[in-house]
């Protein structure tokens, strides 16, 4: 699975949009981009995933560049409860392995 | 179904003792995963089951670790002769066969402290 690079930490003001970047320059054509988040002392929570089209759900939007070498997770109106570590993961569907490989993620701190 | 359940939430044990953790996945999920997480790090993959078959094990899973999923439902992770380095959060996750559309659902984890 391709490796991802994320900033270690980011701040965001409450009520503003949080834009979390992820680089995955070695992504393969059959690899999806997944985002999870982990709030302190809880297990990771699935947010969203995509292949090449932009995706939106009730939690967030995922913007994937045309060359698929990077993506951005957007939380449109961040709240204090969105303070968490956000993980960007790329993984092939149906490949030899079914595991998700987590990096160290981005610690998003939403400030009041 | 309230999600993935893990028991106990916390475990303190003395070095050298054996411990066993339990994971109850979402009932219709046939895939089950164990991860370990230490402070400041992302979760690390340990092992993966599809139904009752253990299909992949990480090199992190030493001989002291064993996992089972005897009837394809709940799973147990046992650590024998615990060491201080085993102190970590142990996370369980489950997913349906078509995980492309659903991702994983994680439990809240079991925090192990070896003293």
PDB file of C-alpha atoms in Angstrom:
ATOM      1  CA  UNK A   1       0.000   0.000   0.000  1.00  0.00           C
ATOM      2  CA  UNK A   2       1.182   3.500  -0.763  1.00  0.00           C
ATOM      3  CA  UNK A   3       2.642   5.662   1.981  1.00  0.00           C
ATOM      4  CA  UNK A   4       0.952   8.881   3.096  1.00  0.00           C
ATOM      5  CA  UNK A   5       2.380  12.116   4.500  1.00  0.00           C
ATOM      6  CA  UNK A   6       0.365  14.372   6.798  1.00  0.00           C
ATOM      7  CA  UNK A   7       1.238  17.396   8.915  1.00  0.00           C
ATOM      8  CA  UNK A   8       1.805  16.523  12.555  1.00  0.00           C
ATOM      9  CA  UNK A   9      -0.682  19.038  13.881  1.00  0.00           C
ATOM     10  CA  UNK A  10      -3.093  21.779  12.864  1.00  0.00           C
ATOM     11  CA  UNK A  11      -5.292  24.335  14.587  1.00  0.00           C
ATOM     12  CA  UNK A  12      -8.731  25.478  13.506  1.00  0.00           C
ATOM     13  CA  UNK A  13     -11.158  28.001  14.958  1.00  0.00           C
ATOM     14  CA  UNK A  14     -14.523  26.681  16.047  1.00  0.00           C
ATOM     15  CA  UNK A  15     -17.159  27.192  13.357  1.00  0.00           C
ATOM     16  CA  UNK A  16     -14.617  27.528  10.570  1.00  0.00           C
ATOM     17  CA  UNK A  17     -13.794  24.922   7.957  1.00  0.00           C
ATOM     18  CA  UNK A  18     -10.946  22.557   8.780  1.00  0.00           C
ATOM     19  CA  UNK A  19      -8.898  21.485   5.760  1.00  0.00           C
ATOM     20  CA  UNK A  20      -6.611  18.543   6.430  1.00  0.00           C
ATOM     21  CA  UNK A  21      -4.112  17.727   3.669  1.00  0.00           C
ATOM     22  CA  UNK A  22      -2.599  14.376   2.784  1.00  0.00           C
ATOM     23  CA  UNK A  23       0.081  13.520   0.242  1.00  0.00           C
ATOM     24  CA  UNK A  24       0.082  10.081  -1.370  1.00  0.00           C
ATOM     25  CA  UNK A  25       2.318  10.581  -4.386  1.00  0.00           C
ATOM     26  CA  UNK A  26       2.931   6.847  -4.937  1.00  0.00           C
ATOM     27  CA  UNK A  27      -0.743   5.866  -4.970  1.00  0.00           C
ATOM     28  CA  UNK A  28      -1.670   3.149  -7.441  1.00  0.00           C
ATOM     29  CA  UNK A  29      -4.673   3.150  -9.723  1.00  0.00           C
ATOM     30  CA  UNK A  30      -6.584   0.608  -7.641  1.00  0.00           C
ATOM     31  CA  UNK A  31      -5.921   2.225  -4.252  1.00  0.00           C
ATOM     32  CA  UNK A  32      -8.611   4.072  -2.362  1.00  0.00           C
ATOM     33  CA  UNK A  33      -8.026   6.990   0.006  1.00  0.00           C
ATOM     34  CA  UNK A  34      -9.574   6.451   3.447  1.00  0.00           C
ATOM     35  CA  UNK A  35      -9.890   8.890   6.334  1.00  0.00           C
ATOM     36  CA  UNK A  36     -10.372   7.895   9.952  1.00  0.00           C
ATOM     37  CA  UNK A  37     -10.233   9.925  13.115  1.00  0.00           C
ATOM     38  CA  UNK A  38      -9.484   9.021  16.701  1.00  0.00           C
ATOM     39  CA  UNK A  39     -10.812  11.013  19.570  1.00  0.00           C
ATOM     40  CA  UNK A  40      -8.824  10.670  22.782  1.00  0.00           C
ATOM     41  CA  UNK A  41      -9.262   7.293  24.499  1.00  0.00           C
ATOM     42  CA  UNK A  42     -11.572   5.938  21.805  1.00  0.00           C
ATOM     43  CA  UNK A  43     -11.076   3.614  18.835  1.00  0.00           C
ATOM     44  CA  UNK A  44     -10.635   5.107  15.362  1.00  0.00           C
ATOM     45  CA  UNK A  45     -13.819   6.148  13.578  1.00  0.00           C
ATOM     46  CA  UNK A  46     -14.358   5.828   9.835  1.00  0.00           C
ATOM     47  CA  UNK A  47     -15.073   9.178   8.160  1.00  0.00           C
ATOM     48  CA  UNK A  48     -15.034   8.852   4.395  1.00  0.00           C
ATOM     49  CA  UNK A  49     -13.226   7.254   1.483  1.00  0.00           C
ATOM     50  CA  UNK A  50     -12.861   7.753  -2.266  1.00  0.00           C
ATOM     51  CA  UNK A  51     -11.102   6.550  -5.373  1.00  0.00           C
ATOM     52  CA  UNK A  52     -10.886   9.506  -7.736  1.00  0.00           C
ATOM     53  CA  UNK A  53     -14.097  11.472  -7.502  1.00  0.00           C
ATOM     54  CA  UNK A  54     -14.790  13.962  -4.752  1.00  0.00           C
ATOM     55  CA  UNK A  55     -16.999  12.525  -2.033  1.00  0.00           C
ATOM     56  CA  UNK A  56     -19.279  14.063   0.580  1.00  0.00           C
ATOM     57  CA  UNK A  57     -21.199  12.588   3.459  1.00  0.00           C
ATOM     58  CA  UNK A  58     -22.770  13.874   6.646  1.00  0.00           C
ATOM     59  CA  UNK A  59     -19.408  14.133   8.374  1.00  0.00           C
ATOM     60  CA  UNK A  60     -17.024  15.570   5.798  1.00  0.00           C
ATOM     61  CA  UNK A  61     -15.986  16.114   2.203  1.00  0.00           C
ATOM     62  CA  UNK A  62     -13.031  14.493   0.489  1.00  0.00           C
ATOM     63  CA  UNK A  63     -11.323  16.296  -2.359  1.00  0.00           C
ATOM     64  CA  UNK A  64      -8.883  14.205  -4.407  1.00  0.00           C
ATOM     65  CA  UNK A  65      -6.635  15.937  -6.931  1.00  0.00           C
ATOM     66  CA  UNK A  66      -6.916  14.936 -10.553  1.00  0.00           C
ATOM     67  CA  UNK A  67      -3.529  13.178 -10.499  1.00  0.00           C
ATOM     68  CA  UNK A  68      -4.612  11.488  -7.215  1.00  0.00           C
ATOM     69  CA  UNK A  69      -1.298  12.319  -5.578  1.00  0.00           C
ATOM     70  CA  UNK A  70      -2.907  14.275  -2.779  1.00  0.00           C
ATOM     71  CA  UNK A  71      -6.228  14.795  -1.073  1.00  0.00           C
ATOM     72  CA  UNK A  72      -7.895  17.098   1.431  1.00  0.00           C
ATOM     73  CA  UNK A  73     -10.418  16.229   4.092  1.00  0.00           C
ATOM     74  CA  UNK A  74     -12.782  19.103   4.788  1.00  0.00           C
ATOM     75  CA  UNK A  75     -14.825  19.464   7.960  1.00  0.00           C
ATOM     76  CA  UNK A  76     -17.113  22.318   6.919  1.00  0.00           C
ATOM     77  CA  UNK A  77     -17.951  23.740  10.359  1.00  0.00           C
ATOM     78  CA  UNK A  78     -15.510  22.441  12.951  1.00  0.00           C
ATOM     79  CA  UNK A  79     -16.686  22.042  16.529  1.00  0.00           C
ATOM     80  CA  UNK A  80     -14.741  21.354  19.708  1.00  0.00           C
ATOM     81  CA  UNK A  81     -15.816  17.713  19.417  1.00  0.00           C
ATOM     82  CA  UNK A  82     -13.878  17.435  16.157  1.00  0.00           C
ATOM     83  CA  UNK A  83     -10.606  17.713  18.087  1.00  0.00           C
ATOM     84  CA  UNK A  84      -8.936  14.396  17.275  1.00  0.00           C
ATOM     85  CA  UNK A  85      -6.109  12.700  15.397  1.00  0.00           C
ATOM     86  CA  UNK A  86      -7.021  12.326  11.725  1.00  0.00           C
ATOM     87  CA  UNK A  87      -5.488   9.492   9.724  1.00  0.00           C
ATOM     88  CA  UNK A  88      -5.207   9.383   5.941  1.00  0.00           C
ATOM     89  CA  UNK A  89      -4.704   5.847   4.612  1.00  0.00           C
ATOM     90  CA  UNK A  90      -4.452   4.462   1.102  1.00  0.00           C
ATOM     91  CA  UNK A  91      -5.366   0.856   0.472  1.00  0.00           C
ATOM     92  CA  UNK A  92      -6.209  -1.331  -2.459  1.00  0.00           C
ATOM     93  CA  UNK A  93      -9.592  -2.956  -2.354  1.00  0.00           C
ATOM     94  CA  UNK A  94      -9.558  -6.690  -2.869  1.00  0.00           C
ATOM     95  CA  UNK A  95      -5.784  -6.889  -2.715  1.00  0.00           C
ATOM     96  CA  UNK A  96      -3.671  -9.501  -0.998  1.00  0.00           C
ATOM     97  CA  UNK A  97      -4.033  -7.773   2.329  1.00  0.00           C
ATOM     98  CA  UNK A  98      -7.135  -6.460   4.008  1.00  0.00           C
ATOM     99  CA  UNK A  99      -5.412  -4.496   6.703  1.00  0.00           C
ATOM    100  CA  UNK A 100      -5.349  -0.733   7.128  1.00  0.00           C
ATOM    101  CA  UNK A 101      -1.902   0.684   7.808  1.00  0.00           C
ATOM    102  CA  UNK A 102      -2.057   3.747  10.031  1.00  0.00           C
ATOM    103  CA  UNK A 103       0.607   6.429  10.182  1.00  0.00           C
ATOM    104  CA  UNK A 104       0.859   8.956  12.998  1.00  0.00           C
ATOM    105  CA  UNK A 105      -1.863  11.206  11.572  1.00  0.00           C
ATOM    106  CA  UNK A 106      -2.634  14.890  12.088  1.00  0.00           C
ATOM    107  CA  UNK A 107      -3.700  16.158  15.485  1.00  0.00           C
ATOM    108  CA  UNK A 108      -6.447  18.702  14.794  1.00  0.00           C
ATOM    109  CA  UNK A 109      -7.062  21.075  17.675  1.00  0.00           C
ATOM    110  CA  UNK A 110     -10.283  23.057  17.340  1.00  0.00           C
ATOM    111  CA  UNK A 111      -9.982  26.271  19.332  1.00  0.00           C
ATOM    112  CA  UNK A 112     -12.951  28.064  20.905  1.00  0.00           C
TER     113      UNK A 112
ATOM    114  CA  UNK B   1     -26.421  -4.112  17.710  1.00  0.00           C
ATOM    115  CA  UNK B   2     -24.434  -1.401  19.451  1.00  0.00           C
ATOM    116  CA  UNK B   3     -21.176  -1.794  17.588  1.00  0.00           C
ATOM    117  CA  UNK B   4     -17.933  -3.551  18.417  1.00  0.00           C
ATOM    118  CA  UNK B   5     -17.584  -4.411  22.106  1.00  0.00           C
ATOM    119  CA  UNK B   6     -14.315  -5.071  23.888  1.00  0.00           C
ATOM    120  CA  UNK B   7     -13.846  -6.435  27.361  1.00  0.00           C
ATOM    121  CA  UNK B   8     -12.304  -5.467  29.692  1.00  0.00           C
ATOM    122  CA  UNK B   9     -11.803  -1.746  29.090  1.00  0.00           C
ATOM    123  CA  UNK B  10      -8.798  -1.670  31.373  1.00  0.00           C
ATOM    124  CA  UNK B  11      -6.465  -4.376  32.648  1.00  0.00           C
ATOM    125  CA  UNK B  12      -3.548  -4.040  35.042  1.00  0.00           C
ATOM    126  CA  UNK B  13      -1.388  -7.118  35.385  1.00  0.00           C
ATOM    127  CA  UNK B  14       1.938  -8.080  36.844  1.00  0.00           C
ATOM    128  CA  UNK B  15       4.822  -8.926  34.572  1.00  0.00           C
ATOM    129  CA  UNK B  16       4.823 -12.611  33.730  1.00  0.00           C
ATOM    130  CA  UNK B  17       1.082 -13.114  34.064  1.00  0.00           C
ATOM    131  CA  UNK B  18      -1.200 -14.181  31.232  1.00  0.00           C
ATOM    132  CA  UNK B  19      -4.057 -11.970  30.073  1.00  0.00           C
ATOM    133  CA  UNK B  20      -6.963 -12.532  27.695  1.00  0.00           C
ATOM    134  CA  UNK B  21      -9.079  -9.930  25.955  1.00  0.00           C
ATOM    135  CA  UNK B  22     -12.411 -10.433  24.252  1.00  0.00           C
ATOM    136  CA  UNK B  23     -13.903  -8.743  21.213  1.00  0.00           C
ATOM    137  CA  UNK B  24     -17.520  -9.019  20.060  1.00  0.00           C
ATOM    138  CA  UNK B  25     -17.826  -7.683  16.508  1.00  0.00           C
ATOM    139  CA  UNK B  26     -20.923  -6.384  14.777  1.00  0.00           C
ATOM    140  CA  UNK B  27     -22.979  -9.533  14.249  1.00  0.00           C
ATOM    141  CA  UNK B  28     -23.188  -9.454  10.454  1.00  0.00           C
ATOM    142  CA  UNK B  29     -19.485  -8.638   9.990  1.00  0.00           C
ATOM    143  CA  UNK B  30     -17.423 -11.640   8.943  1.00  0.00           C
ATOM    144  CA  UNK B  31     -14.038  -9.883   9.121  1.00  0.00           C
ATOM    145  CA  UNK B  32     -12.297  -9.133  12.396  1.00  0.00           C
ATOM    146  CA  UNK B  33      -8.996  -7.352  13.077  1.00  0.00           C
ATOM    147  CA  UNK B  34      -6.783  -6.813  16.092  1.00  0.00           C
ATOM    148  CA  UNK B  35      -4.528  -3.758  16.409  1.00  0.00           C
ATOM    149  CA  UNK B  36      -2.172  -2.488  19.085  1.00  0.00           C
ATOM    150  CA  UNK B  37      -1.577   1.179  19.806  1.00  0.00           C
ATOM    151  CA  UNK B  38       1.111   2.743  21.976  1.00  0.00           C
ATOM    152  CA  UNK B  39       1.172   6.343  23.120  1.00  0.00           C
ATOM    153  CA  UNK B  40       1.651   8.843  20.319  1.00  0.00           C
ATOM    154  CA  UNK B  41       1.546   6.225  17.575  1.00  0.00           C
ATOM    155  CA  UNK B  42      -1.133   5.109  15.155  1.00  0.00           C
ATOM    156  CA  UNK B  43      -2.672   1.666  15.546  1.00  0.00           C
ATOM    157  CA  UNK B  44      -0.441  -1.219  14.401  1.00  0.00           C
ATOM    158  CA  UNK B  45      -1.969  -4.255  12.725  1.00  0.00           C
ATOM    159  CA  UNK B  46      -1.650  -7.537  14.608  1.00  0.00           C
ATOM    160  CA  UNK B  47      -3.921 -10.086  12.944  1.00  0.00           C
ATOM    161  CA  UNK B  48      -6.967 -10.603  10.758  1.00  0.00           C
ATOM    162  CA  UNK B  49      -9.765 -13.179  10.655  1.00  0.00           C
ATOM    163  CA  UNK B  50     -12.284 -13.931   7.985  1.00  0.00           C
ATOM    164  CA  UNK B  51     -14.980 -15.924   9.725  1.00  0.00           C
ATOM    165  CA  UNK B  52     -13.045 -18.413  11.894  1.00  0.00           C
ATOM    166  CA  UNK B  53      -9.939 -18.497   9.707  1.00  0.00           C
ATOM    167  CA  UNK B  54      -6.924 -16.465  10.765  1.00  0.00           C
ATOM    168  CA  UNK B  55      -5.658 -15.247   7.406  1.00  0.00           C
ATOM    169  CA  UNK B  56      -2.855 -12.885   8.321  1.00  0.00           C
ATOM    170  CA  UNK B  57      -0.550 -12.296  11.264  1.00  0.00           C
ATOM    171  CA  UNK B  58       1.895  -9.461  11.735  1.00  0.00           C
ATOM    172  CA  UNK B  59       5.501 -10.059  12.693  1.00  0.00           C
ATOM    173  CA  UNK B  60       4.569  -8.015  15.772  1.00  0.00           C
ATOM    174  CA  UNK B  61       2.571 -11.016  16.943  1.00  0.00           C
ATOM    175  CA  UNK B  62       5.265 -12.906  18.829  1.00  0.00           C
ATOM    176  CA  UNK B  63       4.936 -16.471  20.060  1.00  0.00           C
ATOM    177  CA  UNK B  64       3.519 -15.123  23.314  1.00  0.00           C
ATOM    178  CA  UNK B  65       0.465 -13.778  21.483  1.00  0.00           C
ATOM    179  CA  UNK B  66      -2.374 -15.924  20.222  1.00  0.00           C
ATOM    180  CA  UNK B  67      -5.733 -14.994  18.791  1.00  0.00           C
ATOM    181  CA  UNK B  68      -8.758 -17.140  18.135  1.00  0.00           C
ATOM    182  CA  UNK B  69     -12.190 -16.771  16.626  1.00  0.00           C
ATOM    183  CA  UNK B  70     -13.588 -20.247  17.164  1.00  0.00           C
ATOM    184  CA  UNK B  71     -17.089 -19.908  15.734  1.00  0.00           C
ATOM    185  CA  UNK B  72     -16.573 -16.934  13.500  1.00  0.00           C
ATOM    186  CA  UNK B  73     -18.257 -14.626  15.981  1.00  0.00           C
ATOM    187  CA  UNK B  74     -16.375 -13.261  19.027  1.00  0.00           C
ATOM    188  CA  UNK B  75     -12.590 -13.324  19.194  1.00  0.00           C
ATOM    189  CA  UNK B  76     -10.046 -13.551  21.983  1.00  0.00           C
ATOM    190  CA  UNK B  77      -6.486 -12.260  22.137  1.00  0.00           C
ATOM    191  CA  UNK B  78      -4.239 -13.871  24.720  1.00  0.00           C
ATOM    192  CA  UNK B  79      -0.835 -12.642  25.812  1.00  0.00           C
ATOM    193  CA  UNK B  80       1.269 -15.092  27.773  1.00  0.00           C
ATOM    194  CA  UNK B  81       4.088 -14.129  30.138  1.00  0.00           C
ATOM    195  CA  UNK B  82       3.368 -10.429  29.780  1.00  0.00           C
ATOM    196  CA  UNK B  83       6.237  -7.957  29.572  1.00  0.00           C
ATOM    197  CA  UNK B  84       6.257  -4.230  30.287  1.00  0.00           C
ATOM    198  CA  UNK B  85       6.592  -3.591  26.564  1.00  0.00           C
ATOM    199  CA  UNK B  86       3.161  -5.151  26.063  1.00  0.00           C
ATOM    200  CA  UNK B  87       1.568  -2.152  27.768  1.00  0.00           C
ATOM    201  CA  UNK B  88      -0.646  -0.614  25.104  1.00  0.00           C
ATOM    202  CA  UNK B  89      -4.199  -0.142  23.900  1.00  0.00           C
ATOM    203  CA  UNK B  90      -5.477  -3.254  22.121  1.00  0.00           C
ATOM    204  CA  UNK B  91      -8.108  -2.426  19.532  1.00  0.00           C
ATOM    205  CA  UNK B  92     -10.514  -4.715  17.737  1.00  0.00           C
ATOM    206  CA  UNK B  93     -12.325  -3.841  14.523  1.00  0.00           C
ATOM    207  CA  UNK B  94     -14.798  -5.594  12.276  1.00  0.00           C
ATOM    208  CA  UNK B  95     -16.044  -5.113   8.751  1.00  0.00           C
ATOM    209  CA  UNK B  96     -18.449  -6.737   6.336  1.00  0.00           C
ATOM    210  CA  UNK B  97     -17.205  -8.580   3.298  1.00  0.00           C
ATOM    211  CA  UNK B  98     -17.871  -5.524   1.133  1.00  0.00           C
ATOM    212  CA  UNK B  99     -15.618  -3.301   3.210  1.00  0.00           C
ATOM    213  CA  UNK B 100     -14.976  -1.045   0.264  1.00  0.00           C
ATOM    214  CA  UNK B 101     -18.221   0.706   1.026  1.00  0.00           C
ATOM    215  CA  UNK B 102     -18.237   0.556   4.780  1.00  0.00           C
ATOM    216  CA  UNK B 103     -14.736   0.746   6.185  1.00  0.00           C
ATOM    217  CA  UNK B 104     -13.924  -0.720   9.563  1.00  0.00           C
ATOM    218  CA  UNK B 105     -15.830  -0.273  12.825  1.00  0.00           C
ATOM    219  CA  UNK B 106     -13.511  -0.158  15.816  1.00  0.00           C
ATOM    220  CA  UNK B 107     -14.236  -0.911  19.439  1.00  0.00           C
ATOM    221  CA  UNK B 108     -13.130   1.371  22.257  1.00  0.00           C
ATOM    222  CA  UNK B 109     -10.180  -0.852  23.045  1.00  0.00           C
ATOM    223  CA  UNK B 110      -8.670  -2.586  26.055  1.00  0.00           C
ATOM    224  CA  UNK B 111      -5.923  -0.651  27.790  1.00  0.00           C
ATOM    225  CA  UNK B 112      -3.297  -3.000  29.201  1.00  0.00           C
ATOM    226  CA  UNK B 113      -0.806  -1.881  31.821  1.00  0.00           C
ATOM    227  CA  UNK B 114       1.921  -4.323  32.794  1.00  0.00           C
ATOM    228  CA  UNK B 115       3.595  -3.466  36.112  1.00  0.00           C
TER     229      UNK B 115
END
